[in-house]
Short mmCIF file of C-alpha atoms in Angstrom, two decimals:
data_model
loop_
_atom_site.label_atom_id
_atom_site.label_comp_id
_atom_site.label_asym_id
_atom_site.label_seq_id
_atom_site.Cartn_x
_atom_site.Cartn_y
_atom_site.Cartn_z
CA MET X 216 3.51 -25.49 26.40
CA SER X 217 0.14 -25.02 28.07
CA ILE X 218 -2.95 -23.11 27.02
CA ASP X 219 -2.30 -20.62 29.84
CA ILE X 220 1.15 -19.76 28.45
CA PHE X 221 -0.32 -19.40 24.98
CA LYS X 222 -3.09 -17.14 26.34
CA ALA X 223 -0.53 -15.01 28.20
CA ARG X 224 1.53 -14.54 25.04
CA LEU X 225 -1.54 -13.54 23.03
CA SER X 226 -2.09 -10.38 25.03
CA GLY X 227 -4.91 -8.16 23.86
CA GLY X 228 -6.45 -11.02 21.91
CA GLY X 229 -4.02 -10.67 18.99
CA ALA X 230 -3.81 -8.12 16.19
CA ARG X 231 -6.99 -7.89 14.10
CA ALA X 232 -6.88 -7.67 10.31
CA ASN X 233 -9.82 -5.26 10.20
CA GLN X 234 -8.13 -2.71 12.47
CA PHE X 235 -6.02 -0.56 10.12
CA ARG X 236 -5.73 2.89 8.63
CA VAL X 237 -4.19 4.16 5.37
CA ILE X 238 -2.94 7.75 5.28
CA MET X 239 -2.07 9.04 1.83
CA ASN X 240 -2.12 12.45 0.19
CA SER X 241 -2.31 13.02 -3.53
CA PRO X 242 0.86 14.45 -5.03
CA PRO X 243 1.01 18.26 -4.86
CA ALA X 244 0.20 18.53 -8.58
CA LEU X 245 -3.17 16.83 -7.95
CA ALA X 246 -4.20 18.73 -4.83
CA THR X 247 -7.83 19.82 -5.09
CA PRO X 248 -8.75 23.04 -3.26
CA GLY X 249 -11.29 22.36 -0.53
CA LEU X 250 -10.92 18.56 -0.70
CA ASP X 251 -9.02 16.73 2.01
CA SER X 252 -7.62 13.85 -0.02
CA THR X 253 -6.07 12.26 3.09
CA GLU X 254 -9.44 11.93 4.79
CA SER X 255 -11.16 10.67 1.64
CA THR X 256 -8.55 7.98 1.03
CA SER X 257 -8.49 6.87 4.67
CA PHE X 258 -12.21 6.20 4.75
CA MET X 259 -12.51 4.64 1.29
CA VAL X 260 -9.75 2.02 1.63
CA LYS X 261 -11.48 -1.29 2.29
CA ALA X 262 -8.38 -3.48 2.38
CA ALA X 263 -4.64 -2.98 2.46
CA SER X 264 -1.59 -4.96 3.45
CA LEU X 265 1.48 -4.52 5.53
CA PRO X 266 4.32 -4.46 2.99
CA GLY X 267 6.32 -7.49 1.99
CA GLN X 268 10.01 -7.69 1.19
CA THR X 269 12.52 -10.18 -0.15
CA ILE X 270 16.27 -10.41 0.10
CA ALA X 271 17.46 -12.16 -3.04
CA GLU X 272 20.05 -14.88 -2.85
CA ILE X 273 23.38 -14.90 -4.64
CA PRO X 274 24.60 -18.46 -5.18
CA VAL X 275 28.39 -18.82 -5.06
CA ASN X 276 29.74 -22.16 -6.30
CA PHE X 277 32.61 -23.80 -4.46
CA ARG X 278 33.82 -27.34 -5.23
CA GLY X 279 30.43 -28.72 -6.13
CA ARG X 280 28.59 -26.94 -3.33
CA GLN X 281 26.68 -23.70 -3.25
CA LEU X 282 27.00 -21.01 -0.65
CA PHE X 283 24.07 -18.64 -0.66
CA LEU X 284 24.85 -15.03 0.19
CA ALA X 285 22.38 -12.24 0.80
CA GLY X 286 21.73 -10.09 -2.27
CA ASP X 287 19.66 -6.99 -2.90
CA ARG X 288 16.44 -6.27 -1.07
CA THR X 289 13.31 -5.89 -3.19
CA PHE X 290 9.90 -4.68 -2.13
CA GLU X 291 6.60 -6.16 -3.27
CA PRO X 292 4.11 -3.76 -4.85
CA TRP X 293 1.69 -2.42 -2.26
CA ALA X 294 -1.95 -3.21 -3.01
CA VAL X 295 -5.02 -1.51 -1.59
CA THR X 296 -8.69 -2.15 -2.29
CA VAL X 297 -10.83 0.97 -2.50
CA ILE X 298 -14.59 1.41 -2.10
CA ASN X 299 -15.88 3.43 -5.05
CA ASP X 300 -18.15 6.35 -4.15
CA VAL X 301 -20.58 7.94 -6.62
CA GLU X 302 -18.15 10.81 -7.24
CA PHE X 303 -15.36 8.31 -8.07
CA SER X 304 -13.21 10.58 -5.88
CA VAL X 305 -10.30 8.22 -5.21
CA ARG X 306 -10.42 6.63 -8.67
CA ASN X 307 -10.48 10.03 -10.40
CA ALA X 308 -7.46 11.16 -8.36
CA MET X 309 -5.54 7.96 -9.22
CA GLU X 310 -6.42 8.19 -12.93
CA GLN X 311 -5.33 11.84 -12.99
CA TRP X 312 -2.11 10.89 -11.23
CA GLN X 313 -1.39 8.31 -13.93
CA LEU X 314 -2.27 10.85 -16.66
CA ASP X 315 0.26 13.26 -15.19
CA ILE X 316 2.86 10.50 -15.47
CA SER X 317 1.94 9.51 -19.05
CA GLN X 318 -0.84 10.90 -21.27
CA LEU X 319 -3.15 8.34 -22.90
CA ASP X 320 -3.17 9.80 -26.41
CA SER X 321 0.41 10.96 -26.84
CA GLY X 322 2.59 9.23 -24.27
CA ILE X 323 3.88 12.64 -23.23
CA GLY X 324 4.35 12.74 -19.52
CA ALA X 325 6.23 13.91 -16.52
CA THR X 326 9.65 15.42 -17.13
CA ASN X 327 10.64 15.45 -13.47
CA ASN X 328 9.97 13.32 -10.40
CA ASP X 329 7.25 15.52 -8.91
CA TYR X 330 4.71 12.76 -9.57
CA LEU X 331 6.30 10.59 -6.87
CA LEU X 332 4.46 10.73 -3.57
CA SER X 333 7.06 11.17 -0.89
CA ARG X 334 5.05 9.73 1.96
CA ALA X 335 2.16 7.39 2.58
CA PHE X 336 1.41 5.27 5.64
CA VAL X 337 -0.40 2.09 6.60
CA GLU X 338 -1.05 1.56 10.29
CA GLN X 339 -2.05 -1.57 12.17
CA LEU X 340 -4.38 -0.46 14.97
CA ASN X 341 -5.25 -2.02 18.30
CA LYS X 342 -8.89 -2.36 19.36
CA ASP X 343 -8.65 1.02 21.12
CA ASP X 344 -7.24 2.71 17.93
CA THR X 345 -3.70 2.98 19.29
CA VAL X 346 -1.08 2.32 16.62
CA LEU X 347 0.64 -1.06 16.93
CA ALA X 348 2.76 -0.75 13.77
CA ARG X 349 3.25 2.01 11.22
CA TYR X 350 4.90 1.60 7.82
CA GLU X 351 5.93 4.63 5.77
CA PHE X 352 6.29 4.37 1.97
CA PHE X 353 8.63 6.60 -0.02
CA ASN X 354 8.68 7.69 -3.70
CA MET X 355 5.39 6.00 -4.54
CA PHE X 356 3.16 6.08 -7.63
CA PRO X 357 0.10 4.08 -8.79
CA GLN X 358 1.51 1.37 -11.04
CA SER X 359 -1.90 -0.13 -11.84
CA ILE X 360 -5.54 0.74 -11.26
CA GLY X 361 -7.73 -2.33 -11.35
CA ALA X 362 -10.95 -2.78 -13.28
CA ILE X 363 -14.35 -2.21 -11.71
CA GLU X 364 -16.50 -5.21 -12.44
CA LEU X 365 -20.03 -4.35 -13.54
CA ASN X 366 -22.68 -7.06 -13.18
CA MET X 367 -26.49 -6.87 -13.09
CA GLY X 368 -26.56 -9.79 -10.67
CA THR X 369 -24.78 -7.89 -7.88
CA ALA X 370 -27.53 -5.59 -6.65
CA ASP X 371 -26.42 -5.73 -3.02
CA GLU X 372 -22.73 -4.84 -3.39
CA VAL X 373 -20.77 -1.62 -3.50
CA GLU X 374 -18.14 -1.32 -6.22
CA THR X 375 -14.51 -1.79 -5.28
CA PHE X 376 -11.27 -1.69 -7.22
CA GLU X 377 -7.61 -2.36 -6.50
CA ILE X 378 -4.65 -0.05 -6.83
CA SER X 379 -1.12 -1.38 -6.92
CA PHE X 380 1.62 1.05 -5.93
CA ASP X 381 5.33 0.83 -6.66
CA TYR X 382 7.72 2.63 -4.34
CA SER X 383 11.44 2.87 -3.65
CA HIS X 384 11.33 1.56 -0.08
CA TRP X 385 9.44 1.55 3.20
CA GLU X 386 10.46 2.09 6.77
CA ARG X 387 8.84 0.69 9.89
CA VAL X 388 8.25 3.76 12.06
CA ILE X 389 6.61 2.06 15.05
#
């Protein structure tokens, strides 16, 4: 293998980790008149990931040996890091979403599945903003909203926090 073959296979200079877009609406119950939640979320997501998956193994014993068969597929939680604005717009929407699922003071919560977001996307972009890969998430909700660390010694940083989403499955669209 020569450097020229390697260079030819790395067309476009390779995919870049900083070229991505997250597209996510709030569930219909949280829609705010006059606020485009899709646009707000897209610009405030600082980091995301392309989703992971695992196919579990089922060991079957036979005469002192093990044969491993493919089991059920599981999906890793999807984590995003969000830049916090002074209105706390994304954080407020996520906290309200969790409140709709389960109230803090009573534990009373959703009695149907309307809290599940039916679609969200993460896209890997090329340097010219064309979409290289697009993953679509189904039946998603915010499983955890991370803490915002406050510290007097960080005068030159903008607050960020993580959100971890659980979902039923994803599909690779592109």
